[in-house]
């Protein structure tokens, strides 16, 4: 065995192993760069998603405020109609009492002309009372509709806030992963810089 040849073979084996290690590091660097590109795409998508939920939340808050004003206004109308109905009942009750006090047996009623007064205690303006009751019922139904809409929009806003929170968490995690990967790639590039310089010197680009 020739010692010089053995040393040459040993040197070639070491160079081969080093070259394989360098190639593996370059492949890892390339793979890391691909991962970073994927993370950057995820970041862009998550940023767009966050902007979407922020816009949806702002619009929902405006709608919620408008519906809240509708509820307040409807409640005022309902209270007004309720008070009107109470007044109407009191007025008609007092009117019936006053009229009943003027009635005399066998004397004609000033309203209907009858000399019999079996329902003297029920003399009320049913049309005005029915109108007041209908107005109150309509206002109560409208108030219920606006209240249900307000509750529904509140639930939607809460769900949007949850979705926005999840998106913020995902975005924060992806940003941290991208920063860590970028730092790792920078360290790998610095380690491989001598190899890149050697390759550039060994295989200069054609001018």
PDB file of C-alpha atoms in Angstrom:
ATOM      1  CA  UNK A   1       0.000   0.000   0.000  1.00  0.00           C
ATOM      2  CA  UNK A   2       1.257   3.417  -0.978  1.00  0.00           C
ATOM      3  CA  UNK A   3       0.987   5.834   1.995  1.00  0.00           C
ATOM      4  CA  UNK A   4       0.709   8.806  -0.349  1.00  0.00           C
ATOM      5  CA  UNK A   5      -2.182   7.172  -2.179  1.00  0.00           C
ATOM      6  CA  UNK A   6      -3.895   6.325   1.081  1.00  0.00           C
ATOM      7  CA  UNK A   7      -3.532   9.928   2.241  1.00  0.00           C
ATOM      8  CA  UNK A   8      -4.928  11.134  -1.045  1.00  0.00           C
ATOM      9  CA  UNK A   9      -7.899   8.786  -0.702  1.00  0.00           C
ATOM     10  CA  UNK A  10      -8.437  10.003   2.856  1.00  0.00           C
ATOM     11  CA  UNK A  11      -8.347  13.616   1.728  1.00  0.00           C
ATOM     12  CA  UNK A  12     -10.828  12.878  -1.064  1.00  0.00           C
ATOM     13  CA  UNK A  13     -13.141  11.115   1.390  1.00  0.00           C
ATOM     14  CA  UNK A  14     -13.016  14.065   3.773  1.00  0.00           C
ATOM     15  CA  UNK A  15     -13.683  16.482   0.919  1.00  0.00           C
ATOM     16  CA  UNK A  16     -16.591  14.323  -0.198  1.00  0.00           C
ATOM     17  CA  UNK A  17     -18.057  14.252   3.290  1.00  0.00           C
ATOM     18  CA  UNK A  18     -17.628  18.009   3.648  1.00  0.00           C
ATOM     19  CA  UNK A  19     -19.197  18.575   0.258  1.00  0.00           C
ATOM     20  CA  UNK A  20     -22.138  16.381   1.185  1.00  0.00           C
ATOM     21  CA  UNK A  21     -22.546  18.297   4.437  1.00  0.00           C
ATOM     22  CA  UNK A  22     -22.371  21.594   2.565  1.00  0.00           C
ATOM     23  CA  UNK A  23     -24.949  20.383   0.051  1.00  0.00           C
ATOM     24  CA  UNK A  24     -27.218  19.317   2.894  1.00  0.00           C
ATOM     25  CA  UNK A  25     -26.903  22.745   4.509  1.00  0.00           C
ATOM     26  CA  UNK A  26     -27.683  24.425   1.199  1.00  0.00           C
ATOM     27  CA  UNK A  27     -30.740  22.225   0.801  1.00  0.00           C
ATOM     28  CA  UNK A  28     -31.839  23.093   4.322  1.00  0.00           C
ATOM     29  CA  UNK A  29     -31.346  26.759   3.527  1.00  0.00           C
ATOM     30  CA  UNK A  30     -33.410  26.435   0.367  1.00  0.00           C
ATOM     31  CA  UNK A  31     -36.125  24.566   2.243  1.00  0.00           C
ATOM     32  CA  UNK A  32     -36.139  27.240   4.940  1.00  0.00           C
ATOM     33  CA  UNK A  33     -36.508  29.953   2.316  1.00  0.00           C
ATOM     34  CA  UNK A  34     -39.496  28.114   0.868  1.00  0.00           C
ATOM     35  CA  UNK A  35     -41.002  27.856   4.333  1.00  0.00           C
ATOM     36  CA  UNK A  36     -40.515  31.572   4.846  1.00  0.00           C
ATOM     37  CA  UNK A  37     -42.297  32.302   1.552  1.00  0.00           C
ATOM     38  CA  UNK A  38     -45.211  30.153   2.720  1.00  0.00           C
ATOM     39  CA  UNK A  39     -45.294  31.980   6.043  1.00  0.00           C
ATOM     40  CA  UNK A  40     -45.267  35.322   4.252  1.00  0.00           C
ATOM     41  CA  UNK A  41     -48.250  34.180   2.187  1.00  0.00           C
ATOM     42  CA  UNK A  42     -50.025  33.096   5.383  1.00  0.00           C
ATOM     43  CA  UNK A  43     -49.253  36.476   6.930  1.00  0.00           C
ATOM     44  CA  UNK A  44     -50.707  38.294   3.942  1.00  0.00           C
ATOM     45  CA  UNK A  45     -53.874  36.165   4.087  1.00  0.00           C
ATOM     46  CA  UNK A  46     -54.241  36.643   7.843  1.00  0.00           C
ATOM     47  CA  UNK A  47     -53.708  40.396   7.554  1.00  0.00           C
ATOM     48  CA  UNK A  48     -56.435  40.533   4.915  1.00  0.00           C
ATOM     49  CA  UNK A  49     -58.694  38.422   7.147  1.00  0.00           C
ATOM     50  CA  UNK A  50     -58.067  40.721  10.102  1.00  0.00           C
ATOM     51  CA  UNK A  51     -58.876  43.753   7.995  1.00  0.00           C
ATOM     52  CA  UNK A  52     -62.093  42.040   6.872  1.00  0.00           C
ATOM     53  CA  UNK A  53     -63.231  41.341  10.439  1.00  0.00           C
ATOM     54  CA  UNK A  54     -62.273  44.821  11.567  1.00  0.00           C
ATOM     55  CA  UNK A  55     -64.378  46.320   8.776  1.00  0.00           C
ATOM     56  CA  UNK A  56     -67.262  43.955   9.557  1.00  0.00           C
ATOM     57  CA  UNK A  57     -67.064  44.869  13.230  1.00  0.00           C
ATOM     58  CA  UNK A  58     -67.080  48.602  12.491  1.00  0.00           C
ATOM     59  CA  UNK A  59     -70.118  48.248  10.228  1.00  0.00           C
ATOM     60  CA  UNK A  60     -71.893  46.062  12.785  1.00  0.00           C
ATOM     61  CA  UNK A  61     -71.246  48.611  15.530  1.00  0.00           C
ATOM     62  CA  UNK A  62     -72.804  51.329  13.361  1.00  0.00           C
ATOM     63  CA  UNK A  63     -75.835  49.139  12.673  1.00  0.00           C
ATOM     64  CA  UNK A  64     -76.099  48.263  16.349  1.00  0.00           C
ATOM     65  CA  UNK A  65     -76.066  51.945  17.306  1.00  0.00           C
ATOM     66  CA  UNK A  66     -78.772  52.701  14.716  1.00  0.00           C
ATOM     67  CA  UNK A  67     -80.931  49.815  15.960  1.00  0.00           C
ATOM     68  CA  UNK A  68     -80.441  50.969  19.541  1.00  0.00           C
ATOM     69  CA  UNK A  69     -81.794  54.386  18.551  1.00  0.00           C
ATOM     70  CA  UNK A  70     -84.771  52.649  16.919  1.00  0.00           C
ATOM     71  CA  UNK A  71     -85.408  50.718  20.144  1.00  0.00           C
ATOM     72  CA  UNK A  72     -85.258  53.868  22.247  1.00  0.00           C
ATOM     73  CA  UNK A  73     -87.545  55.770  19.897  1.00  0.00           C
ATOM     74  CA  UNK A  74     -89.972  52.839  19.705  1.00  0.00           C
ATOM     75  CA  UNK A  75     -90.003  52.576  23.491  1.00  0.00           C
ATOM     76  CA  UNK A  76     -90.900  56.262  23.737  1.00  0.00           C
ATOM     77  CA  UNK A  77     -93.753  55.763  21.271  1.00  0.00           C
ATOM     78  CA  UNK A  78     -94.972  52.698  23.166  1.00  0.00           C
ATOM     79  CA  UNK A  79     -94.905  54.577  26.464  1.00  0.00           C
ATOM     80  CA  UNK A  80     -96.752  57.504  24.875  1.00  0.00           C
ATOM     81  CA  UNK A  81     -99.490  55.229  23.527  1.00  0.00           C
ATOM     82  CA  UNK A  82     -99.724  53.427  26.871  1.00  0.00           C
ATOM     83  CA  UNK A  83    -100.209  56.725  28.687  1.00  0.00           C
ATOM     84  CA  UNK A  84    -102.736  57.810  26.061  1.00  0.00           C
ATOM     85  CA  UNK A  85    -104.725  54.604  26.546  1.00  0.00           C
ATOM     86  CA  UNK A  86    -104.727  55.079  30.304  1.00  0.00           C
ATOM     87  CA  UNK A  87    -105.946  58.649  29.923  1.00  0.00           C
ATOM     88  CA  UNK A  88    -108.597  57.537  27.434  1.00  0.00           C
ATOM     89  CA  UNK A  89    -109.884  54.923  29.858  1.00  0.00           C
ATOM     90  CA  UNK A  90    -109.970  57.419  32.704  1.00  0.00           C
ATOM     91  CA  UNK A  91    -111.761  60.014  30.575  1.00  0.00           C
ATOM     92  CA  UNK A  92    -114.356  57.538  29.395  1.00  0.00           C
ATOM     93  CA  UNK A  93    -114.797  56.172  32.889  1.00  0.00           C
ATOM     94  CA  UNK A  94    -115.445  59.645  34.281  1.00  0.00           C
ATOM     95  CA  UNK A  95    -117.695  60.510  31.329  1.00  0.00           C
ATOM     96  CA  UNK A  96    -119.787  57.406  31.948  1.00  0.00           C
ATOM     97  CA  UNK A  97    -120.071  58.222  35.647  1.00  0.00           C
ATOM     98  CA  UNK A  98    -121.128  61.806  34.923  1.00  0.00           C
ATOM     99  CA  UNK A  99    -123.682  60.691  32.347  1.00  0.00           C
ATOM    100  CA  UNK A 100    -125.037  57.954  34.598  1.00  0.00           C
ATOM    101  CA  UNK A 101    -125.519  60.514  37.349  1.00  0.00           C
ATOM    102  CA  UNK A 102    -127.844  62.558  35.096  1.00  0.00           C
ATOM    103  CA  UNK A 103    -130.088  59.617  34.167  1.00  0.00           C
ATOM    104  CA  UNK A 104    -133.491  59.317  35.837  1.00  0.00           C
ATOM    105  CA  UNK A 105    -135.892  56.367  35.755  1.00  0.00           C
ATOM    106  CA  UNK A 106    -138.551  56.636  33.019  1.00  0.00           C
ATOM    107  CA  UNK A 107    -136.807  59.741  31.615  1.00  0.00           C
ATOM    108  CA  UNK A 108    -135.270  59.655  28.123  1.00  0.00           C
ATOM    109  CA  UNK A 109    -131.486  59.321  27.807  1.00  0.00           C
ATOM    110  CA  UNK A 110    -129.922  62.476  26.276  1.00  0.00           C
ATOM    111  CA  UNK A 111    -127.736  60.240  24.095  1.00  0.00           C
ATOM    112  CA  UNK A 112    -130.036  57.475  22.784  1.00  0.00           C
ATOM    113  CA  UNK A 113    -133.497  58.683  23.871  1.00  0.00           C
ATOM    114  CA  UNK A 114    -134.405  55.490  25.660  1.00  0.00           C
ATOM    115  CA  UNK A 115    -136.342  55.646  28.909  1.00  0.00           C
ATOM    116  CA  UNK A 116    -134.759  52.378  30.064  1.00  0.00           C
ATOM    117  CA  UNK A 117    -131.143  52.456  31.318  1.00  0.00           C
ATOM    118  CA  UNK A 118    -130.029  48.873  32.043  1.00  0.00           C
ATOM    119  CA  UNK A 119    -126.426  49.548  30.863  1.00  0.00           C
ATOM    120  CA  UNK A 120    -125.960  52.999  32.291  1.00  0.00           C
ATOM    121  CA  UNK A 121    -122.651  51.941  33.801  1.00  0.00           C
ATOM    122  CA  UNK A 122    -121.215  50.890  30.415  1.00  0.00           C
ATOM    123  CA  UNK A 123    -121.588  54.147  28.512  1.00  0.00           C
ATOM    124  CA  UNK A 124    -118.137  54.560  26.918  1.00  0.00           C
ATOM    125  CA  UNK A 125    -116.738  55.590  23.539  1.00  0.00           C
ATOM    126  CA  UNK A 126    -115.707  52.138  22.312  1.00  0.00           C
ATOM    127  CA  UNK A 127    -114.263  53.426  19.026  1.00  0.00           C
ATOM    128  CA  UNK A 128    -111.754  55.772  20.694  1.00  0.00           C
ATOM    129  CA  UNK A 129    -110.845  53.119  23.215  1.00  0.00           C
ATOM    130  CA  UNK A 130    -110.322  50.483  20.507  1.00  0.00           C
ATOM    131  CA  UNK A 131    -108.130  52.881  18.537  1.00  0.00           C
ATOM    132  CA  UNK A 132    -105.987  53.619  21.577  1.00  0.00           C
ATOM    133  CA  UNK A 133    -105.631  49.903  22.307  1.00  0.00           C
ATOM    134  CA  UNK A 134    -104.679  49.172  18.683  1.00  0.00           C
ATOM    135  CA  UNK A 135    -102.071  51.926  18.670  1.00  0.00           C
ATOM    136  CA  UNK A 136    -100.557  50.545  21.862  1.00  0.00           C
ATOM    137  CA  UNK A 137    -100.525  47.006  20.456  1.00  0.00           C
ATOM    138  CA  UNK A 138     -98.846  48.167  17.244  1.00  0.00           C
ATOM    139  CA  UNK A 139     -96.206  50.121  19.150  1.00  0.00           C
ATOM    140  CA  UNK A 140     -95.508  47.123  21.411  1.00  0.00           C
ATOM    141  CA  UNK A 141     -95.062  44.870  18.383  1.00  0.00           C
ATOM    142  CA  UNK A 142     -92.712  47.390  16.773  1.00  0.00           C
ATOM    143  CA  UNK A 143     -90.743  47.649  19.998  1.00  0.00           C
ATOM    144  CA  UNK A 144     -90.438  43.866  20.138  1.00  0.00           C
ATOM    145  CA  UNK A 145     -89.203  43.734  16.525  1.00  0.00           C
ATOM    146  CA  UNK A 146     -86.518  46.372  17.132  1.00  0.00           C
ATOM    147  CA  UNK A 147     -85.504  44.717  20.410  1.00  0.00           C
ATOM    148  CA  UNK A 148     -85.053  41.336  18.696  1.00  0.00           C
ATOM    149  CA  UNK A 149     -83.055  42.978  15.907  1.00  0.00           C
ATOM    150  CA  UNK A 150     -80.857  44.681  18.499  1.00  0.00           C
ATOM    151  CA  UNK A 151     -80.230  41.398  20.324  1.00  0.00           C
ATOM    152  CA  UNK A 152     -79.440  39.646  17.047  1.00  0.00           C
ATOM    153  CA  UNK A 153     -76.943  42.332  16.049  1.00  0.00           C
ATOM    154  CA  UNK A 154     -75.356  42.132  19.490  1.00  0.00           C
ATOM    155  CA  UNK A 155     -74.865  38.389  19.031  1.00  0.00           C
ATOM    156  CA  UNK A 156     -73.395  38.953  15.571  1.00  0.00           C
ATOM    157  CA  UNK A 157     -71.028  41.586  16.934  1.00  0.00           C
ATOM    158  CA  UNK A 158     -69.925  39.242  19.709  1.00  0.00           C
ATOM    159  CA  UNK A 159     -69.236  36.479  17.179  1.00  0.00           C
ATOM    160  CA  UNK A 160     -67.257  38.886  14.996  1.00  0.00           C
ATOM    161  CA  UNK A 161     -65.202  39.931  18.011  1.00  0.00           C
ATOM    162  CA  UNK A 162     -64.448  36.260  18.713  1.00  0.00           C
ATOM    163  CA  UNK A 163     -63.410  35.694  15.082  1.00  0.00           C
ATOM    164  CA  UNK A 164     -61.233  38.804  15.164  1.00  0.00           C
ATOM    165  CA  UNK A 165     -59.591  37.583  18.373  1.00  0.00           C
ATOM    166  CA  UNK A 166     -58.807  34.200  16.810  1.00  0.00           C
ATOM    167  CA  UNK A 167     -57.382  35.914  13.746  1.00  0.00           C
ATOM    168  CA  UNK A 168     -55.210  38.158  15.927  1.00  0.00           C
ATOM    169  CA  UNK A 169     -53.854  35.108  17.750  1.00  0.00           C
ATOM    170  CA  UNK A 170     -53.080  33.289  14.500  1.00  0.00           C
ATOM    171  CA  UNK A 171     -51.465  36.390  13.079  1.00  0.00           C
ATOM    172  CA  UNK A 172     -49.290  36.855  16.164  1.00  0.00           C
ATOM    173  CA  UNK A 173     -48.188  33.218  16.062  1.00  0.00           C
ATOM    174  CA  UNK A 174     -47.378  33.351  12.343  1.00  0.00           C
ATOM    175  CA  UNK A 175     -45.426  36.586  12.788  1.00  0.00           C
ATOM    176  CA  UNK A 176     -43.354  34.992  15.546  1.00  0.00           C
ATOM    177  CA  UNK A 177     -42.685  31.911  13.416  1.00  0.00           C
ATOM    178  CA  UNK A 178     -41.643  34.100  10.491  1.00  0.00           C
ATOM    179  CA  UNK A 179     -39.280  36.115  12.683  1.00  0.00           C
ATOM    180  CA  UNK A 180     -37.705  32.983  14.168  1.00  0.00           C
ATOM    181  CA  UNK A 181     -37.288  31.403  10.754  1.00  0.00           C
ATOM    182  CA  UNK A 182     -35.786  34.575   9.295  1.00  0.00           C
ATOM    183  CA  UNK A 183     -33.251  34.698  12.115  1.00  0.00           C
ATOM    184  CA  UNK A 184     -32.378  31.035  11.561  1.00  0.00           C
ATOM    185  CA  UNK A 185     -31.967  31.569   7.815  1.00  0.00           C
ATOM    186  CA  UNK A 186     -29.748  34.570   8.407  1.00  0.00           C
ATOM    187  CA  UNK A 187     -27.504  32.484  10.674  1.00  0.00           C
ATOM    188  CA  UNK A 188     -27.343  29.706   8.059  1.00  0.00           C
ATOM    189  CA  UNK A 189     -26.487  32.177   5.326  1.00  0.00           C
ATOM    190  CA  UNK A 190     -23.643  33.573   7.395  1.00  0.00           C
ATOM    191  CA  UNK A 191     -22.330  30.067   8.044  1.00  0.00           C
ATOM    192  CA  UNK A 192     -22.506  29.198   4.340  1.00  0.00           C
ATOM    193  CA  UNK A 193     -20.992  32.473   3.195  1.00  0.00           C
ATOM    194  CA  UNK A 194     -17.431  31.008   2.895  1.00  0.00           C
ATOM    195  CA  UNK A 195     -18.794  28.120   0.843  1.00  0.00           C
ATOM    196  CA  UNK A 196     -20.672  30.492  -1.435  1.00  0.00           C
ATOM    197  CA  UNK A 197     -17.523  32.542  -1.892  1.00  0.00           C
ATOM    198  CA  UNK A 198     -15.560  29.391  -2.748  1.00  0.00           C
ATOM    199  CA  UNK A 199     -18.185  28.317  -5.263  1.00  0.00           C
ATOM    200  CA  UNK A 200     -18.192  31.773  -6.794  1.00  0.00           C
ATOM    201  CA  UNK A 201     -14.405  31.685  -7.141  1.00  0.00           C
ATOM    202  CA  UNK A 202     -14.420  28.158  -8.530  1.00  0.00           C
ATOM    203  CA  UNK A 203     -17.255  28.774 -10.968  1.00  0.00           C
ATOM    204  CA  UNK A 204     -17.172  32.444 -11.888  1.00  0.00           C
ATOM    205  CA  UNK A 205     -20.199  33.618 -13.869  1.00  0.00           C
ATOM    206  CA  UNK A 206     -19.566  34.380 -17.503  1.00  0.00           C
ATOM    207  CA  UNK A 207     -19.316  38.070 -18.330  1.00  0.00           C
TER     208      UNK A 207
END
